[in-house]
Short mmCIF file of C-alpha atoms and ligand atoms in Angstrom, two decimals:
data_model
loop_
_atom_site.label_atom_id
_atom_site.label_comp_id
_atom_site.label_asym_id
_atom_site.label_seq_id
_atom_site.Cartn_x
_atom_site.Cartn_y
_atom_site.Cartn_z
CA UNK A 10 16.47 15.52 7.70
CA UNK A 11 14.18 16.74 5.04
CA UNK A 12 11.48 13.59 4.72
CA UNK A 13 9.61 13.85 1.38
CA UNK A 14 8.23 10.40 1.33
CA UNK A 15 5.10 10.38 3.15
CA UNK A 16 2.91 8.48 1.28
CA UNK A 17 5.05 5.33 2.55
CA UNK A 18 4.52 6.80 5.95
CA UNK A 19 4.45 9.32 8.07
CA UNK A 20 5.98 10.32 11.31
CA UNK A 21 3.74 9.53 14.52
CA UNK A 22 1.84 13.05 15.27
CA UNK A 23 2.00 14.46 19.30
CA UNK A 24 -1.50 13.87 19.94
CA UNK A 25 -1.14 9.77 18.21
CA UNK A 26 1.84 9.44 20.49
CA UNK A 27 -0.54 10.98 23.56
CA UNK A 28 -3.14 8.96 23.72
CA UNK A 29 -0.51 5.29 22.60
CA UNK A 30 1.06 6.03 26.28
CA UNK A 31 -1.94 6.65 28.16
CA UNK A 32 -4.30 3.75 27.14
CA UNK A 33 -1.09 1.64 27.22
CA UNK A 34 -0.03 2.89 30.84
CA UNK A 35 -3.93 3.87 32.04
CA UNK A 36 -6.44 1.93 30.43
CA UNK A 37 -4.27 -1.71 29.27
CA UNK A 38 -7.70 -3.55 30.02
CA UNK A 39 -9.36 -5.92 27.33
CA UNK A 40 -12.42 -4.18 25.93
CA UNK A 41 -13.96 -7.51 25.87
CA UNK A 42 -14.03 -7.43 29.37
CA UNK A 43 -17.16 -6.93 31.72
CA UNK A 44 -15.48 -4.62 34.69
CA UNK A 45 -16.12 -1.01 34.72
CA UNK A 46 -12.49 -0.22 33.34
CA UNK A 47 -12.79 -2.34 30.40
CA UNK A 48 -15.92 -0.35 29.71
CA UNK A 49 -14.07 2.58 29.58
CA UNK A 50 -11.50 1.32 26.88
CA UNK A 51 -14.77 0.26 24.76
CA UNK A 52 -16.31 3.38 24.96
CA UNK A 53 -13.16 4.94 23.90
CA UNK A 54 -12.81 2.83 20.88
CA UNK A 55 -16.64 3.72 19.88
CA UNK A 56 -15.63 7.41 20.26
CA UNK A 57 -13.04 6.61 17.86
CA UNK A 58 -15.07 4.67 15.74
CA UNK A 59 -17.00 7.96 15.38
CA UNK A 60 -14.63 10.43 15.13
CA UNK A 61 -13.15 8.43 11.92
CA UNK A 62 -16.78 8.36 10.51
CA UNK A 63 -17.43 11.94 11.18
CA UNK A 64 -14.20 12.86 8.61
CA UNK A 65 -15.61 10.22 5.94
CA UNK A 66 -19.34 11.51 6.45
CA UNK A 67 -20.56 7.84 7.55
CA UNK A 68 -22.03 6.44 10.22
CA UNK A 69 -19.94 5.23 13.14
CA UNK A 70 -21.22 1.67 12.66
CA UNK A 71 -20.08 1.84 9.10
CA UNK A 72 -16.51 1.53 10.27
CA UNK A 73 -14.52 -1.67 10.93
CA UNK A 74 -10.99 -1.48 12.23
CA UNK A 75 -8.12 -3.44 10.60
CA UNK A 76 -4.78 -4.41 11.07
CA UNK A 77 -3.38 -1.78 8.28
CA UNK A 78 -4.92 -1.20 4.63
CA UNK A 79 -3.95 -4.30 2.86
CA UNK A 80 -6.39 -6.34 5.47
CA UNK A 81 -9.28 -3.80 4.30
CA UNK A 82 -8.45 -4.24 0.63
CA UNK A 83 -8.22 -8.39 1.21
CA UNK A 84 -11.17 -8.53 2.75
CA UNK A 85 -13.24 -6.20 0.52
CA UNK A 86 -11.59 -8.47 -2.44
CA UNK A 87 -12.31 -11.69 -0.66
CA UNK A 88 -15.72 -10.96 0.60
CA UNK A 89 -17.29 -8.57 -1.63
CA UNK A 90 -16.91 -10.94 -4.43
CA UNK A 91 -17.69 -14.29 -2.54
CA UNK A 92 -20.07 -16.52 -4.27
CA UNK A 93 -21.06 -14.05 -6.66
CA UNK A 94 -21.23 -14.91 -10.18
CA UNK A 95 -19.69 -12.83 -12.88
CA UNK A 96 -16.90 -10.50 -13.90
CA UNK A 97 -15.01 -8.36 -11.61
CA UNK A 98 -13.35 -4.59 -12.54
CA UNK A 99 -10.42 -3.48 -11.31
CA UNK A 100 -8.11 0.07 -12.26
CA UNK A 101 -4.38 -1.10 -13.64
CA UNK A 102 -3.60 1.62 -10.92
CA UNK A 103 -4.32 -0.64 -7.83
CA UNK A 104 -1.82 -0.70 -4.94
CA UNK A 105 -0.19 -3.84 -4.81
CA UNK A 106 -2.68 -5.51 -1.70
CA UNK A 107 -5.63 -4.86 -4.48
CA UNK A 108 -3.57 -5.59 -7.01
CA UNK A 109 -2.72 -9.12 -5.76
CA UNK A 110 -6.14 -9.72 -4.53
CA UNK A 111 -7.41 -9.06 -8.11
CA UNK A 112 -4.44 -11.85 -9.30
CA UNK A 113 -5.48 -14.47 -6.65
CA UNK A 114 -9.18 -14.23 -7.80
CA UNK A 115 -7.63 -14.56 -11.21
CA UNK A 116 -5.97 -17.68 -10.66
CA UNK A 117 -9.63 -18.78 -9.48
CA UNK A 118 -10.81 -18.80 -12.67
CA UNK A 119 -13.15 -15.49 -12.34
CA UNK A 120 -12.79 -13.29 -15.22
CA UNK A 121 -11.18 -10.16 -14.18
CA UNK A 122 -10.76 -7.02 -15.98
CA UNK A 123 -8.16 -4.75 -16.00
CA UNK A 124 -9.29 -0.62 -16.72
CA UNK A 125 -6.44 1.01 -18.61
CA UNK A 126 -5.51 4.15 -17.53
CA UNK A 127 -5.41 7.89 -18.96
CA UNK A 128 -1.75 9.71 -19.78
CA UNK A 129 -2.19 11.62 -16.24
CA UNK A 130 -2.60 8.15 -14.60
CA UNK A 131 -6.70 8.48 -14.08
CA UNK A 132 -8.59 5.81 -15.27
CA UNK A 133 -9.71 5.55 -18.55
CA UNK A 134 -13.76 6.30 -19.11
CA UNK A 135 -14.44 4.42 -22.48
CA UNK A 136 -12.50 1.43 -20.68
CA UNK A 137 -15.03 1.41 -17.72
CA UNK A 138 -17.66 1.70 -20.27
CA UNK A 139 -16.21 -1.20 -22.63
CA UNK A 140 -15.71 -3.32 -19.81
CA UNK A 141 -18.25 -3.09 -17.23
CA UNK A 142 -21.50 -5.02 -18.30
CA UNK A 143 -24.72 -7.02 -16.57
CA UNK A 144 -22.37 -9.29 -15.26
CA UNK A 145 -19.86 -7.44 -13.28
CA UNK A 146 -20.01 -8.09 -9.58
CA UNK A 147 -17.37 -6.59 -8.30
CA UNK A 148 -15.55 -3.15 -9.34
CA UNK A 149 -12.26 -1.61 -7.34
CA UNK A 150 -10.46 1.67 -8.66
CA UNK A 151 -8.36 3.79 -6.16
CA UNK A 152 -9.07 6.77 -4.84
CA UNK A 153 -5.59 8.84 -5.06
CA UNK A 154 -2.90 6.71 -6.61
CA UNK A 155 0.28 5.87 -4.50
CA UNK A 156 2.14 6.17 -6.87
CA UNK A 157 1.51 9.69 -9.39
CA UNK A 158 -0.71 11.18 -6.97
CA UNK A 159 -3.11 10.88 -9.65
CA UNK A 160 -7.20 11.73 -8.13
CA UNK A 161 -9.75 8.94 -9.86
CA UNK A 162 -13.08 10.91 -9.83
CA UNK A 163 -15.02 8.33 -7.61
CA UNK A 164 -18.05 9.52 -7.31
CA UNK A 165 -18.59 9.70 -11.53
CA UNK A 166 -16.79 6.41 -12.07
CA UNK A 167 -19.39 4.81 -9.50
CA UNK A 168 -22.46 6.50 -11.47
CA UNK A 169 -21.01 5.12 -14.99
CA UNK A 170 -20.50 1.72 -13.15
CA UNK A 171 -24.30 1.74 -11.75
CA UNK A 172 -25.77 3.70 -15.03
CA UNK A 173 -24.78 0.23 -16.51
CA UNK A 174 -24.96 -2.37 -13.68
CA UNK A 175 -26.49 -1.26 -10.22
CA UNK A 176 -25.97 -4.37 -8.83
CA UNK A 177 -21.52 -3.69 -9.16
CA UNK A 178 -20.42 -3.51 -5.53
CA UNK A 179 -17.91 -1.05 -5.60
CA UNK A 180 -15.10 -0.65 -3.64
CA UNK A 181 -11.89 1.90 -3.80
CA UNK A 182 -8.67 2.20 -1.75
CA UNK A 183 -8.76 5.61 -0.05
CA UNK A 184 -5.14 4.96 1.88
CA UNK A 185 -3.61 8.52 0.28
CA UNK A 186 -7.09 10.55 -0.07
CA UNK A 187 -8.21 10.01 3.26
CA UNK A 188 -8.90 13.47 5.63
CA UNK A 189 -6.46 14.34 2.08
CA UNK A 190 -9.06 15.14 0.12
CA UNK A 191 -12.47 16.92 1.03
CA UNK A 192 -14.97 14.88 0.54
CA UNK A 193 -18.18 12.88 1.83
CA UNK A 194 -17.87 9.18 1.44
CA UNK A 195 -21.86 9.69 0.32
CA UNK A 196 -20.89 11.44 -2.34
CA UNK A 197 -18.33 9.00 -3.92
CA UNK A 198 -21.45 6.15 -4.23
CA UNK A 199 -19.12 3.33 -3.06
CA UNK A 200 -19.95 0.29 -0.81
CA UNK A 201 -16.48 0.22 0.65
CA UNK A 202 -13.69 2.55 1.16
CA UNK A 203 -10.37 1.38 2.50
CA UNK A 204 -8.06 3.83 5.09
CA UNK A 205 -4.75 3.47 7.07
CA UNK A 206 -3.28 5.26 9.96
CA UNK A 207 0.27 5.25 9.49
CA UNK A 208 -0.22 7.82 6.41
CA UNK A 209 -1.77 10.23 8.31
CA UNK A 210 0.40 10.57 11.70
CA UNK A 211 -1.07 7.15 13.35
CA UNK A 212 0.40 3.77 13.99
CA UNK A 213 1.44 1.39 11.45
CA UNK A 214 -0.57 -1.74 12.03
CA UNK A 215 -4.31 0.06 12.01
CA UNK A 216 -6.35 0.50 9.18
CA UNK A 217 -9.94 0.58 8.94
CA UNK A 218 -12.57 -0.17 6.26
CA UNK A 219 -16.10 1.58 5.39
CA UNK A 220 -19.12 -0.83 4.69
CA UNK A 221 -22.18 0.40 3.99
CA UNK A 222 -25.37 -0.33 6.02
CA UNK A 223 -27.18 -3.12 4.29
CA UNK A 224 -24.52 -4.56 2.38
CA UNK A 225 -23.78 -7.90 5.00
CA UNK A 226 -20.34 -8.44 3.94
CA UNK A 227 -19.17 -12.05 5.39
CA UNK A 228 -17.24 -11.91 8.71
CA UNK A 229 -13.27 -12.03 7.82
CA UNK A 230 -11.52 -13.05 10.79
CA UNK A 231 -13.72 -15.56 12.56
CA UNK A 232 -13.07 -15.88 16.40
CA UNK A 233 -14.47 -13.88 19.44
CA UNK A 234 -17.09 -11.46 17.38
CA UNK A 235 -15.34 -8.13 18.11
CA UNK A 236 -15.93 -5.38 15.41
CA UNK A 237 -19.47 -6.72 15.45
CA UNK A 238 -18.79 -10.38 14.73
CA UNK A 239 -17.37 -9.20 11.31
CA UNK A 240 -13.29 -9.21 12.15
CA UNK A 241 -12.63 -10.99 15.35
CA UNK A 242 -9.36 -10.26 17.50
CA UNK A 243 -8.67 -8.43 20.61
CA UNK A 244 -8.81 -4.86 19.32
CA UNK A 245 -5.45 -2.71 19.03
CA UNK A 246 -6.52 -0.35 21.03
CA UNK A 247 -3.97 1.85 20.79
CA UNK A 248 -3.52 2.04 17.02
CA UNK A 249 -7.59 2.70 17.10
CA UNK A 250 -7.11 5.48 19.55
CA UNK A 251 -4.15 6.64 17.43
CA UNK A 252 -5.72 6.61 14.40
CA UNK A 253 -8.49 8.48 15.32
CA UNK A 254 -6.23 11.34 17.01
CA UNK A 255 -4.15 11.39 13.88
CA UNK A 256 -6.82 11.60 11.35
CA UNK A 257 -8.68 15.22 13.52
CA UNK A 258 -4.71 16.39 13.81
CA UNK A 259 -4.31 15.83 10.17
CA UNK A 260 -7.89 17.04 9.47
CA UNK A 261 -7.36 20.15 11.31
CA UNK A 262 -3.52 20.41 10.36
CA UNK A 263 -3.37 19.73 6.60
CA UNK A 264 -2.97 22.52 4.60
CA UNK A 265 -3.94 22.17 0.72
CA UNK A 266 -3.13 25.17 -0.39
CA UNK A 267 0.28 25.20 1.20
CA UNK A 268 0.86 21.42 -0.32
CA UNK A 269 -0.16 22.38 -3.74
CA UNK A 270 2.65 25.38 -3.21
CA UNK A 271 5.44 22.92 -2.42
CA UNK A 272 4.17 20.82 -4.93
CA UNK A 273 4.23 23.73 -7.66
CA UNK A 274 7.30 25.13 -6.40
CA UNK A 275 9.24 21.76 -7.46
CA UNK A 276 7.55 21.74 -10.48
CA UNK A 277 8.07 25.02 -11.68
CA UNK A 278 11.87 24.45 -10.62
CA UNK A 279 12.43 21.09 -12.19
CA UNK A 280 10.58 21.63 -15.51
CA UNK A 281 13.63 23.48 -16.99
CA UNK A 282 14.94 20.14 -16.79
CA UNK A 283 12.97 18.89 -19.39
CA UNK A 284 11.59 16.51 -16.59
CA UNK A 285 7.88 14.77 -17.33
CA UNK A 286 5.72 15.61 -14.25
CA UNK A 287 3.18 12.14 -14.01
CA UNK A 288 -0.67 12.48 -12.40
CA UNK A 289 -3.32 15.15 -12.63
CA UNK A 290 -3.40 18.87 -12.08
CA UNK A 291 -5.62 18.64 -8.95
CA UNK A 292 -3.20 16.35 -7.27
CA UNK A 293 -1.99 17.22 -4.15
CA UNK A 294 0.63 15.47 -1.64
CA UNK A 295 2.49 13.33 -4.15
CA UNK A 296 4.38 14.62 -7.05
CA UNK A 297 5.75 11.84 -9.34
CA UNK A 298 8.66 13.26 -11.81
CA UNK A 299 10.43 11.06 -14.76
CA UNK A 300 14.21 12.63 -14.88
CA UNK A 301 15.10 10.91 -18.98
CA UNK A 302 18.76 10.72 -18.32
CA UNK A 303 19.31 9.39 -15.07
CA UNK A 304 18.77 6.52 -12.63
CA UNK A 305 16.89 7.35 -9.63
CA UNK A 306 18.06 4.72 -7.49
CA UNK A 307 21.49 6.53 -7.78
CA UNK A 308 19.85 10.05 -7.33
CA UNK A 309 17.74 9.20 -4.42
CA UNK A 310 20.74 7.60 -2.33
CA UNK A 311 22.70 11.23 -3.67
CA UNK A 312 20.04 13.05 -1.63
CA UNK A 313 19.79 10.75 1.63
CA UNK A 314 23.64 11.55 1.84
CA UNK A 315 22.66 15.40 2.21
CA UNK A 316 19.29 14.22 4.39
CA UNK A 317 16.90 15.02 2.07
CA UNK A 318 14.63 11.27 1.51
CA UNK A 319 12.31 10.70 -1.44
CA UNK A 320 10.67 7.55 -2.83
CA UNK A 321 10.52 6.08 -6.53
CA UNK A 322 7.39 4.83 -6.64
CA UNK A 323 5.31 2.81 -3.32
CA UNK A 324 7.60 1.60 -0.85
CA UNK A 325 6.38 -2.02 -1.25
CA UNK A 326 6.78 -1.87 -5.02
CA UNK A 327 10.42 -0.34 -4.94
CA UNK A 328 12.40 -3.63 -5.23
CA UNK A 329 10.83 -4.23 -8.30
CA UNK A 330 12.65 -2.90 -11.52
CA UNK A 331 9.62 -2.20 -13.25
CA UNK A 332 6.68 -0.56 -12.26
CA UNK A 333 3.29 -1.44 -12.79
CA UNK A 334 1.12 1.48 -12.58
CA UNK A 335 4.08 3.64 -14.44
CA UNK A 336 4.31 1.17 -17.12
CA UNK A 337 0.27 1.66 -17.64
CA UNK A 338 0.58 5.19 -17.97
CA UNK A 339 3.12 4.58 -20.98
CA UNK A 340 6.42 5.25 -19.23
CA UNK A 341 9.38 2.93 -21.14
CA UNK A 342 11.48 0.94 -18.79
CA UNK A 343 14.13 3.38 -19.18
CA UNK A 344 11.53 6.32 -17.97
CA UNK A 345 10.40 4.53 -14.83
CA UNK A 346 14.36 4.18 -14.09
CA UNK A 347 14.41 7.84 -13.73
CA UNK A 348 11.38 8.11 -11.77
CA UNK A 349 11.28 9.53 -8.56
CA UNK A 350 7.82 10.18 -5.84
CA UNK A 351 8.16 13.06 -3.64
CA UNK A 352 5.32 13.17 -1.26
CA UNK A 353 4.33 15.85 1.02
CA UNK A 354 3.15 15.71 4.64
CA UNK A 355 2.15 18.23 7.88
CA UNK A 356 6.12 18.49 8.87
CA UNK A 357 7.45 20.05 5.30
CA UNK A 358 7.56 23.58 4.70
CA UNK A 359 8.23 26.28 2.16
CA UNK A 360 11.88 26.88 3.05
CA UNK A 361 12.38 23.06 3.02
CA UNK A 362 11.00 22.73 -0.07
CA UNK A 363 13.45 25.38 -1.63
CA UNK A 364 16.43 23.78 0.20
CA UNK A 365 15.15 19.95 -1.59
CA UNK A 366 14.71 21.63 -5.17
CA UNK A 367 18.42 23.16 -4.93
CA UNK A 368 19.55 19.75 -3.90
CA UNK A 369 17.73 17.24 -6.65
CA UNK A 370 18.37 20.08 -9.27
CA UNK A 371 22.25 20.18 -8.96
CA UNK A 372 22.10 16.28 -8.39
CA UNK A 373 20.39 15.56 -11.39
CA UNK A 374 23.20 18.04 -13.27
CA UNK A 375 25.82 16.18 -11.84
CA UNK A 376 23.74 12.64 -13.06
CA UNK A 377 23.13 13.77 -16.05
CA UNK A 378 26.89 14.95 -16.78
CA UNK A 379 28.17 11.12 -15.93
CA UNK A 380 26.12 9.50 -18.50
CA UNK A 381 28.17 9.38 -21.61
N1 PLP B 3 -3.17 1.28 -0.45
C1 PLP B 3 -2.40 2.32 -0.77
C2 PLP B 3 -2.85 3.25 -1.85
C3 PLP B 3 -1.17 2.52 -0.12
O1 PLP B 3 -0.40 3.57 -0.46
C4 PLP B 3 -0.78 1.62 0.88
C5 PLP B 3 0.56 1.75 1.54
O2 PLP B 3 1.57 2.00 0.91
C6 PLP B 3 -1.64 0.56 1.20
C7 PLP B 3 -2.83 0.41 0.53
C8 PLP B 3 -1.29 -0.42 2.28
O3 PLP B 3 -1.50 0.17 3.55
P1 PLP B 3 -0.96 -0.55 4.86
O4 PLP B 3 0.48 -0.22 4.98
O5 PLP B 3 -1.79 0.04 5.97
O6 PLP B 3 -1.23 -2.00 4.72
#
């Protein structure tokens, strides 16, 4: 099997799958509790704690754990806007548990604005400029997009938003950059950053979300006060500990400049094609390629017959004809038929990628010689 859809997931790394069996055979105890083992399991998940904010350059009590991404993004929605007047900012690029958050608050009455987005699926400058004002509260725009791979420059989108409004609390969706791309969360200027473990060789069912000292977000989950009264529930202790493995394994493990090889190598073998290759130059891990001519439904379940898997756009989205974030780069309905996400992750390799491209390329022939 040749898996090229890891930005829906990824498979559980050794060192994940380590620790999941120890603390679940070794250390089951509630961290809650006051005896000298449960101790131990609450130190462990403060170690965590920090290991996750040494990659994002935070401090460890920056970092709340989740129950997967789409909790971090509700809760930065639902809290970072709560009982604050104004309008609220939000990139047309959004993973669907933004997305949705941004429609619920809609249905509210608040005023929400959508940014469009460039051609290479960034988002559009004079947008942020028309549409942020004094009375923006509330901004979101994703880090690396899901869906073309596309890289948002954070850290100058944040200094536009608070050149014009310093009060904006901003927050951004770093599910596919995280221990991705290098970077300090300092740098990128936002008040909350949103990560999951299951894209990065951890459990599904852990995510985690950055808030910055000082900002006294309201408590989510009410209940027993774990994560520092902020999101009660008996901690998953082993999707914490997993997490944290996976994200130094994938730290240590990920390779950009082998990626952006695999990545080029499909490009440079598909362009003949006369394919359109969607998202930025610099991005890395997902490539995002419109194939005019074909249905990629059809091609897609052509490859998984010869074990080679991709995606067409997000996993949760893929049921859905059209696509949201394609359509707002200016692909017709017919275009995002044909598109197809291949996305890269610590398992693939250079001769894999050769064996794929022979595969898609003499699939897409074969497509493309059906259509009459
Ligand atoms: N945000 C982005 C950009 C994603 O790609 C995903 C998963 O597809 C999510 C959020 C949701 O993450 P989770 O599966 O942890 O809820």
């Amino acid at each position: 099997m040749i898996f090229l859809d890891n930005a829906s997931t990824t498979k559980v790394c050794t060192p994940a799958l380590e620790i999941v069996r120890s603390v679940s055979e070794q250390l089951y105890y509630n961290p809650s509790a006051l005896y000298g083992e449960a101790l131990k399991v609450k130190n462990l998940l403060e170690v965590a704690r920090k290991d996750i904010a040494n990659i994002l350059g935070s401090d460890a009590n920056e970092i709340y754990f989740t129950s997967c991404a789409t909790e971090s993004n509700n809760w930065a929605f639902e809290k970072g806007i709560k009982n604050r007047k104004g309008n609220i900012v939000v990139s047309s690029s959004e993973h669907a548990s933004a997305y949705e958050c941004a429609i619920l608050q809609k249905s509210k009455g608040i005023d929400v604005r959508f940014l469009s987005l460039n051609k290479n699926g960034t988002v559009n400058e004079d947008d942020l400029y028309n549409k942020v004002d004094e009375n923006t509260c509330f901004a979101s725009i994703i880090h690396c997009s899901n869906e073309t791979g596309a890289v948002n420059d954070i850290a100058k989108l944040s200094k536009i938003i608070r050149g014009i409004n310093n009060k904006v609390i901003i927050h951004s969706d770093g599910v596919q950059a995280f221990a991705k791309l290098g970077f300090n969360i300092k740098s990128l200027g936002v008040d909350m950053y949103s990560m999951s473990a299951h894209k990065i060789g951890g459990l599904k069912g852990c995510g985690a979300l950055f808030i910055k000292k000082g900002l006294n977000l309201a408590p989510f989950i009410s209940g027993g006060g774990q994560e520092r009264g902020l999101r009660s529930g008996t901690e998953n202790v082993a999707g914490i500990l997993s997490f944290a493995e996976a994200a130094k394994y994938f730290k240590q493990n990920y390779d950009s400049g082998l990626i952006k090889q695999m990545r080029g190598y499909l490009i440079q073998e598909l362009k003949p094609l006369n394919v359109i290759i969607n998202g930025t130059a610099d991005a890395e891990s997902i490539l995002s390629v419109t194939v005019p001519g074909i249905k990629a439904e059809i091609l897609q379940h052509m490859l998984s017959d010869k074990g080679v898997l991709i995606g067409l756009g997000s996993a949760c989205s893929s049921k859905a004809k059209n696509n949201r974030v394609l359509s707002a780069i200016g692909l017709s309905p017919k275009e995002i038929e044909g598109s197809i996400r291949i996305s890269f992750g610590l398992e693939n390799n250079m001769e894999q990628i050769k064996i794929a491209a022979e595969l898609i390329k003499t699939d897409i022939t074969t497509l493309r010689g059906n259509i009459k």
